[in-house]
Amino acid sequence: DYRYFCLGTHYRNPLMFSIGAMESARNARKKLFDRVLLLKGSKHEKSHNTGKKYLKQFTSEINDDLNTSKCLAVMWDVLKSDLSDHVKYLLISEFDKVLGFNLGSLKKVEVPASVKKLAEERLEARNSKDWKKSDKLRDKIVKLGYSVADTKDGYEISKL
């Protein structure tokens, strides 16, 4: 989280530390890691677009006085692009050689059945508008080291 926070500011500028800024960095880093995990298992597909423009842009930004904040922006542009998942993963892996998040070592965490069961109970409580029970179940999930986020399709569990 701290690495992401530092990379988001040019090294010549002072860091403006706050708890909110660290939370934002943590959220962005977690989102990055989640996206990379989704891309990691992608199959190689033939694609005419190899993403050379993004690699050129990243190289240009890092060579422009180590502008890491713009490098992060290029990385997010890649993730939002219409490139194939395999090409996205290859590009992000190249960028990571400079940024140092060690994305290649990420592994998908298997959520225990007990946590999944609590999340299902919580979803039922939410659907029946039992907010008190829902909050208690969320607290139990957090104590077990996981977070649960509500989505349009139900919920998403992730390791804290």
Coordinates of N, CA and C in Angstrom, one line a residue:
D1 N 0.8 -1.2 0.0 CA 0.0 0.0 0.0 C 0.9 1.3 0.0
Y2 N 1.9 1.2 0.8 CA 2.8 2.4 0.9 C 3.6 2.6 -0.4
R3 N 4.0 1.5 -1.0 CA 4.7 1.6 -2.3 C 3.7 2.3 -3.4
Y4 N 2.5 1.8 -3.4 CA 1.5 2.4 -4.4 C 1.3 3.9 -4.0
F5 N 1.2 4.2 -2.8 CA 1.1 5.6 -2.3 C 2.3 6.4 -2.8
C6 N 3.5 5.9 -2.6 CA 4.7 6.7 -3.0 C 4.8 6.8 -4.5
L7 N 4.5 5.8 -5.2 CA 4.6 5.8 -6.7 C 3.5 6.8 -7.3
G8 N 2.5 7.1 -6.6 CA 1.5 8.0 -7.1 C 1.9 9.5 -7.0
T9 N 3.0 9.8 -6.4 CA 3.5 11.1 -6.3 C 4.9 11.2 -7.0
H10 N 5.2 12.2 -7.7 CA 6.5 12.4 -8.3 C 7.5 12.6 -7.2
Y11 N 8.7 12.0 -7.4 CA 9.7 12.0 -6.3 C 10.2 13.4 -5.9
R12 N 10.0 14.3 -6.8 CA 10.4 15.7 -6.4 C 9.4 16.5 -5.6
N13 N 8.2 15.9 -5.6 CA 7.1 16.6 -4.8 C 7.0 16.0 -3.5
P14 N 6.6 16.8 -2.5 CA 6.4 16.2 -1.1 C 5.2 15.3 -1.1
L15 N 5.3 14.2 -0.3 CA 4.2 13.3 -0.1 C 3.2 14.0 0.8
M16 N 1.9 14.0 0.5 CA 0.9 14.6 1.3 C 0.2 13.4 2.0
F17 N 0.8 13.0 3.2 CA 0.3 11.8 3.8 C -1.0 12.1 4.6
S18 N -1.9 11.2 4.5 CA -3.1 11.2 5.3 C -3.7 9.8 5.4
I19 N -4.5 9.5 6.4 CA -5.1 8.2 6.4 C -6.0 8.0 5.2
G20 N -6.7 9.0 4.8 CA -7.5 8.9 3.6 C -6.7 8.5 2.3
A21 N -5.6 9.2 2.2 CA -4.7 8.9 1.0 C -4.2 7.5 1.1
M22 N -3.8 7.0 2.3 CA -3.4 5.6 2.4 C -4.5 4.6 2.1
E23 N -5.7 4.9 2.5 CA -6.8 4.1 2.2 C -7.1 4.0 0.7
S24 N -7.0 5.2 0.1 CA -7.1 5.2 -1.4 C -6.1 4.4 -2.1
A25 N -4.8 4.5 -1.6 CA -3.7 3.7 -2.2 C -4.0 2.2 -2.0
R26 N -4.5 1.9 -0.8 CA -4.8 0.5 -0.5 C -5.9 -0.1 -1.4
N27 N -6.9 0.7 -1.6 CA -8.0 0.3 -2.4 C -7.6 0.1 -3.9
A28 N -6.8 1.1 -4.4 CA -6.3 1.0 -5.7 C -5.3 -0.2 -5.9
R29 N -4.5 -0.4 -4.9 CA -3.6 -1.6 -5.0 C -4.3 -2.9 -4.9
K30 N -5.3 -3.0 -4.1 CA -6.1 -4.2 -4.0 C -6.9 -4.4 -5.3
K31 N -7.4 -3.4 -5.9 CA -8.1 -3.5 -7.2 C -7.1 -3.9 -8.3
L32 N -5.9 -3.4 -8.3 CA -4.9 -3.8 -9.2 C -4.6 -5.3 -9.1
F33 N -4.3 -5.7 -7.9 CA -4.0 -7.1 -7.6 C -5.1 -8.0 -8.1
D34 N -6.4 -7.6 -7.7 CA -7.5 -8.5 -8.1 C -7.6 -8.6 -9.7
R35 N -7.4 -7.4 -10.3 CA -7.5 -7.5 -11.8 C -6.4 -8.3 -12.4
V36 N -5.2 -8.2 -11.8 CA -4.1 -9.0 -12.3 C -4.3 -10.5 -12.1
L37 N -4.9 -10.9 -11.0 CA -5.2 -12.3 -10.7 C -6.2 -12.8 -11.8
L38 N -7.2 -12.0 -12.2 CA -8.1 -12.4 -13.2 C -7.4 -12.6 -14.5
L39 N -6.5 -11.7 -14.8 CA -5.7 -11.8 -16.1 C -4.7 -12.9 -16.1
K40 N -4.2 -13.3 -15.0 CA -3.1 -14.2 -14.9 C -3.4 -15.6 -15.5
G41 N -4.6 -16.1 -15.4 CA -4.9 -17.4 -16.0 C -5.4 -17.3 -17.4
S42 N -5.4 -16.1 -18.0 CA -5.9 -16.0 -19.4 C -5.1 -16.8 -20.4
K43 N -5.8 -17.3 -21.4 CA -5.2 -18.0 -22.4 C -4.6 -17.1 -23.5
H44 N -3.6 -17.6 -24.1 CA -3.0 -16.8 -25.2 C -3.9 -16.8 -26.4
E45 N -4.3 -15.6 -26.9 CA -5.1 -15.5 -28.0 C -4.4 -14.7 -29.1
K46 N -4.6 -15.1 -30.3 CA -4.0 -14.3 -31.4 C -4.6 -12.9 -31.4
S47 N -3.8 -11.9 -31.4 CA -4.3 -10.5 -31.4 C -3.4 -9.7 -32.3
H48 N -4.0 -8.8 -33.1 CA -3.3 -7.9 -33.9 C -2.7 -6.7 -33.1
N49 N -3.3 -6.4 -32.0 CA -2.9 -5.3 -31.1 C -2.0 -5.9 -30.0
T50 N -0.7 -5.6 -30.1 CA 0.2 -6.1 -29.1 C 0.4 -5.1 -28.0
G51 N -0.2 -4.0 -28.0 CA -0.1 -3.0 -27.0 C 1.2 -2.2 -27.0
K52 N 1.9 -2.2 -28.2 CA 3.2 -1.5 -28.3 C 3.1 0.0 -27.9
K53 N 1.9 0.6 -28.2 CA 1.8 2.0 -27.9 C 1.8 2.3 -26.4
Y54 N 1.2 1.3 -25.6 CA 1.3 1.5 -24.2 C 2.7 1.3 -23.6
L55 N 3.4 0.3 -24.2 CA 4.8 0.1 -23.7 C 5.6 1.3 -24.1
K56 N 5.4 1.9 -25.2 CA 6.1 3.1 -25.6 C 5.8 4.3 -24.7
Q57 N 4.5 4.4 -24.4 CA 4.0 5.5 -23.5 C 4.6 5.3 -22.1
F58 N 4.6 4.0 -21.6 CA 5.1 3.8 -20.2 C 6.6 4.1 -20.2
T59 N 7.3 3.7 -21.2 CA 8.8 3.9 -21.3 C 9.0 5.4 -21.3
S60 N 8.2 6.1 -22.1 CA 8.4 7.6 -22.2 C 8.2 8.3 -20.8
E61 N 7.2 7.8 -20.1 CA 6.9 8.4 -18.8 C 7.9 8.1 -17.8
I62 N 8.4 6.9 -17.7 CA 9.5 6.6 -16.8 C 10.8 7.3 -17.1
N63 N 11.0 7.5 -18.4 CA 12.2 8.2 -18.8 C 12.1 9.7 -18.6
D64 N 10.9 10.2 -18.4 CA 10.6 11.6 -18.2 C 10.8 11.9 -16.7
D65 N 12.0 11.8 -16.2 CA 12.3 12.1 -14.8 C 11.5 11.2 -13.8
L66 N 11.5 9.9 -14.1 CA 10.8 8.9 -13.3 C 9.4 9.3 -12.9
N67 N 8.6 9.6 -13.9 CA 7.3 10.0 -13.6 C 6.4 8.8 -13.3
T68 N 6.5 8.3 -12.1 CA 5.8 7.0 -11.8 C 4.3 7.2 -11.7
S69 N 3.9 8.4 -11.3 CA 2.4 8.6 -11.2 C 1.8 8.5 -12.6
K70 N 2.4 9.0 -13.6 CA 1.9 8.8 -15.0 C 2.1 7.3 -15.5
C71 N 3.1 6.7 -15.0 CA 3.3 5.2 -15.3 C 2.1 4.4 -14.7
L72 N 1.6 4.8 -13.5 CA 0.5 4.1 -12.9 C -0.8 4.4 -13.8
A73 N -0.9 5.6 -14.3 CA -2.0 5.9 -15.2 C -2.0 5.1 -16.5
V74 N -0.8 4.9 -17.0 CA -0.7 4.1 -18.2 C -1.1 2.6 -17.9
M75 N -0.7 2.2 -16.8 CA -1.0 0.8 -16.4 C -2.6 0.6 -16.3
W76 N -3.3 1.6 -15.7 CA -4.7 1.6 -15.6 C -5.4 1.7 -17.0
D77 N -4.7 2.5 -17.9 CA -5.2 2.6 -19.2 C -5.2 1.2 -19.9
V78 N -4.1 0.5 -19.7 CA -4.0 -0.9 -20.3 C -5.1 -1.8 -19.7
L79 N -5.3 -1.7 -18.4 CA -6.4 -2.6 -17.8 C -7.8 -2.2 -18.3
K80 N -8.0 -1.0 -18.7 CA -9.3 -0.6 -19.2 C -9.4 -0.7 -20.7
S81 N -8.3 -1.0 -21.4 CA -8.3 -1.1 -22.8 C -9.1 -2.3 -23.4
D82 N -9.2 -2.3 -24.7 CA -9.8 -3.5 -25.4 C -8.8 -4.5 -25.8
L83 N -7.6 -4.5 -25.3 CA -6.6 -5.5 -25.6 C -7.0 -6.8 -25.0
S84 N -6.5 -7.9 -25.6 CA -6.8 -9.2 -25.1 C -6.3 -9.3 -23.6
D85 N -6.9 -10.2 -22.8 CA -6.4 -10.4 -21.5 C -5.0 -10.8 -21.4
H86 N -4.6 -11.7 -22.3 CA -3.2 -12.2 -22.3 C -2.2 -11.0 -22.6
V87 N -2.5 -10.2 -23.5 CA -1.6 -9.0 -23.8 C -1.6 -8.1 -22.7
K88 N -2.8 -7.8 -22.0 CA -2.8 -7.0 -20.8 C -1.9 -7.5 -19.8
Y89 N -2.0 -8.8 -19.5 CA -1.1 -9.4 -18.5 C 0.4 -9.3 -18.8
L90 N 0.7 -9.5 -20.1 CA 2.1 -9.4 -20.5 C 2.6 -7.9 -20.3
L91 N 1.8 -7.0 -20.7 CA 2.2 -5.5 -20.5 C 2.3 -5.2 -19.0
I92 N 1.4 -5.6 -18.3 CA 1.4 -5.2 -16.8 C 2.6 -5.9 -16.2
S93 N 3.0 -7.1 -16.6 CA 4.1 -7.8 -16.1 C 5.4 -7.0 -16.4
E94 N 5.5 -6.5 -17.6 CA 6.6 -5.6 -18.0 C 6.7 -4.4 -17.2
F95 N 5.6 -3.7 -17.0 CA 5.5 -2.5 -16.2 C 6.0 -2.8 -14.7
D96 N 5.6 -4.0 -14.3 CA 5.9 -4.4 -12.9 C 7.4 -4.5 -12.7
K97 N 8.1 -4.8 -13.7 CA 9.6 -4.9 -13.5 C 10.2 -3.6 -13.1
V98 N 9.5 -2.5 -13.4 CA 9.9 -1.2 -12.9 C 9.2 -0.8 -11.6
L99 N 7.9 -1.0 -11.5 CA 7.1 -0.6 -10.4 C 7.3 -1.4 -9.1
G100 N 7.7 -2.7 -9.3 CA 8.1 -3.5 -8.2 C 7.0 -4.0 -7.3
F101 N 5.8 -4.3 -7.8 CA 4.7 -4.8 -7.0 C 4.8 -6.4 -6.8
N102 N 5.7 -7.0 -7.6 CA 5.8 -8.4 -7.6 C 4.5 -9.2 -8.0
L103 N 3.9 -8.7 -9.0 CA 2.6 -9.2 -9.4 C 2.7 -10.6 -9.9
G104 N 3.8 -11.1 -10.4 CA 4.0 -12.5 -10.9 C 3.8 -13.5 -9.8
S105 N 4.0 -13.1 -8.5 CA 3.9 -14.1 -7.4 C 2.5 -14.1 -6.8
L106 N 1.6 -13.3 -7.3 CA 0.2 -13.3 -6.8 C -0.5 -14.7 -7.0
K107 N -1.2 -15.1 -6.0 CA -1.9 -16.3 -6.0 C -3.3 -16.1 -5.5
K108 N -4.2 -16.7 -6.2 CA -5.6 -16.6 -5.8 C -5.8 -17.3 -4.4
V109 N -6.5 -16.6 -3.5 CA -6.8 -17.1 -2.2 C -8.1 -17.9 -2.2
E110 N -8.0 -19.1 -1.7 CA -9.3 -19.9 -1.6 C -10.0 -19.5 -0.3
V111 N -11.2 -19.1 -0.5 CA -12.0 -18.7 0.7 C -12.6 -19.9 1.3
P112 N -12.4 -20.0 2.7 CA -12.9 -21.2 3.4 C -14.4 -21.3 3.3
A113 N -14.9 -22.5 3.4 CA -16.4 -22.7 3.3 C -17.1 -22.0 4.5
S114 N -16.5 -22.0 5.6 CA -17.1 -21.3 6.8 C -17.4 -19.8 6.5
V115 N -16.4 -19.2 5.8 CA -16.6 -17.8 5.5 C -17.7 -17.6 4.4
K116 N -17.7 -18.5 3.4 CA -18.7 -18.5 2.4 C -20.1 -18.6 3.0
K117 N -20.2 -19.5 4.0 CA -21.5 -19.8 4.6 C -21.9 -18.5 5.3
L118 N -21.0 -17.8 6.0 CA -21.4 -16.6 6.7 C -21.8 -15.5 5.7
A119 N -21.1 -15.5 4.6 CA -21.5 -14.5 3.5 C -22.9 -14.8 3.0
E120 N -23.2 -16.1 2.8 CA -24.5 -16.4 2.3 C -25.6 -16.0 3.4
E121 N -25.3 -16.3 4.6 CA -26.3 -15.9 5.7 C -26.5 -14.4 5.7
R122 N -25.4 -13.7 5.5 CA -25.4 -12.2 5.5 C -26.3 -11.7 4.3
L123 N -26.1 -12.4 3.2 CA -26.9 -12.0 2.0 C -28.4 -12.2 2.3
E124 N -28.7 -13.3 2.9 CA -30.1 -13.6 3.2 C -30.7 -12.6 4.2
A125 N -29.8 -12.2 5.2 CA -30.2 -11.2 6.1 C -30.5 -9.8 5.4
R126 N -29.6 -9.5 4.5 CA -29.8 -8.2 3.8 C -31.0 -8.3 2.9
N127 N -31.3 -9.4 2.3 CA -32.5 -9.5 1.4 C -33.7 -9.4 2.2
S128 N -33.7 -9.8 3.5 CA -34.9 -9.7 4.4 C -34.8 -8.4 5.2
K129 N -33.8 -7.5 4.9 CA -33.7 -6.2 5.5 C -33.4 -6.3 7.0
D130 N -32.8 -7.4 7.4 CA -32.3 -7.5 8.8 C -30.9 -7.0 8.9
W131 N -30.8 -5.6 9.0 CA -29.5 -4.9 8.9 C -28.7 -5.2 10.1
K132 N -29.3 -5.4 11.3 CA -28.5 -5.7 12.5 C -27.8 -7.0 12.3
K133 N -28.5 -8.1 11.9 CA -27.9 -9.4 11.7 C -26.8 -9.3 10.6
S134 N -27.1 -8.6 9.6 CA -26.2 -8.4 8.4 C -24.9 -7.8 8.9
D135 N -25.0 -6.8 9.7 CA -23.8 -6.1 10.3 C -23.0 -7.1 11.2
K136 N -23.7 -7.9 12.0 CA -23.0 -8.8 12.9 C -22.2 -9.9 12.1
L137 N -22.9 -10.3 11.0 CA -22.2 -11.3 10.2 C -21.0 -10.8 9.5
R138 N -21.1 -9.5 9.0 CA -20.0 -8.8 8.4 C -18.8 -8.8 9.4
D139 N -19.1 -8.4 10.6 CA -18.1 -8.3 11.7 C -17.4 -9.7 11.9
K140 N -18.2 -10.8 11.9 CA -17.6 -12.1 12.0 C -16.7 -12.4 10.9
I141 N -17.1 -12.1 9.7 CA -16.3 -12.3 8.5 C -15.0 -11.5 8.6
V142 N -15.0 -10.3 9.0 CA -13.8 -9.5 9.2 C -12.9 -10.1 10.2
K143 N -13.5 -10.6 11.3 CA -12.6 -11.2 12.4 C -11.9 -12.4 11.8
L144 N -12.5 -13.1 10.8 CA -11.8 -14.2 10.2 C -10.8 -13.8 9.2
G145 N -10.6 -12.5 8.9 CA -9.6 -12.0 8.0 C -10.1 -11.8 6.6
Y146 N -11.4 -11.6 6.4 CA -11.9 -11.4 5.0 C -12.8 -10.2 5.0
S147 N -13.0 -9.7 3.9 CA -14.0 -8.6 3.7 C -15.1 -9.1 2.7
V148 N -16.3 -8.5 2.9 CA -17.3 -8.9 2.0 C -17.9 -7.6 1.4
A149 N -18.0 -7.5 0.1 CA -18.5 -6.3 -0.6 C -19.7 -6.7 -1.3
D150 N -20.8 -5.9 -1.2 CA -22.0 -6.1 -1.9 C -21.8 -5.8 -3.4
T151 N -22.4 -6.6 -4.3 CA -22.3 -6.4 -5.7 C -23.7 -6.5 -6.3
K152 N -23.9 -6.2 -7.5 CA -25.2 -6.4 -8.1 C -25.7 -7.8 -8.2
D153 N -24.7 -8.7 -8.2 CA -24.9 -10.2 -8.3 C -24.9 -10.9 -7.0
G154 N -24.7 -10.1 -5.9 CA -24.7 -10.7 -4.5 C -23.6 -10.1 -3.7
Y155 N -22.5 -10.8 -3.7 CA -21.4 -10.3 -2.8 C -20.0 -10.8 -3.4
E156 N -19.0 -10.2 -2.9 CA -17.6 -10.6 -3.3 C -16.8 -10.7 -2.0
I157 N -16.1 -11.8 -1.8 CA -15.3 -11.9 -0.6 C -13.8 -11.8 -1.0
S158 N -13.0 -11.1 -0.2 CA -11.6 -11.0 -0.5 C -10.8 -11.0 0.9
K159 N -9.6 -11.4 0.8 CA -8.7 -11.5 2.0 C -8.3 -10.1 2.4
L160 N -8.3 -9.8 3.7 CA -7.9 -8.5 4.1 C -6.4 -8.4 4.1

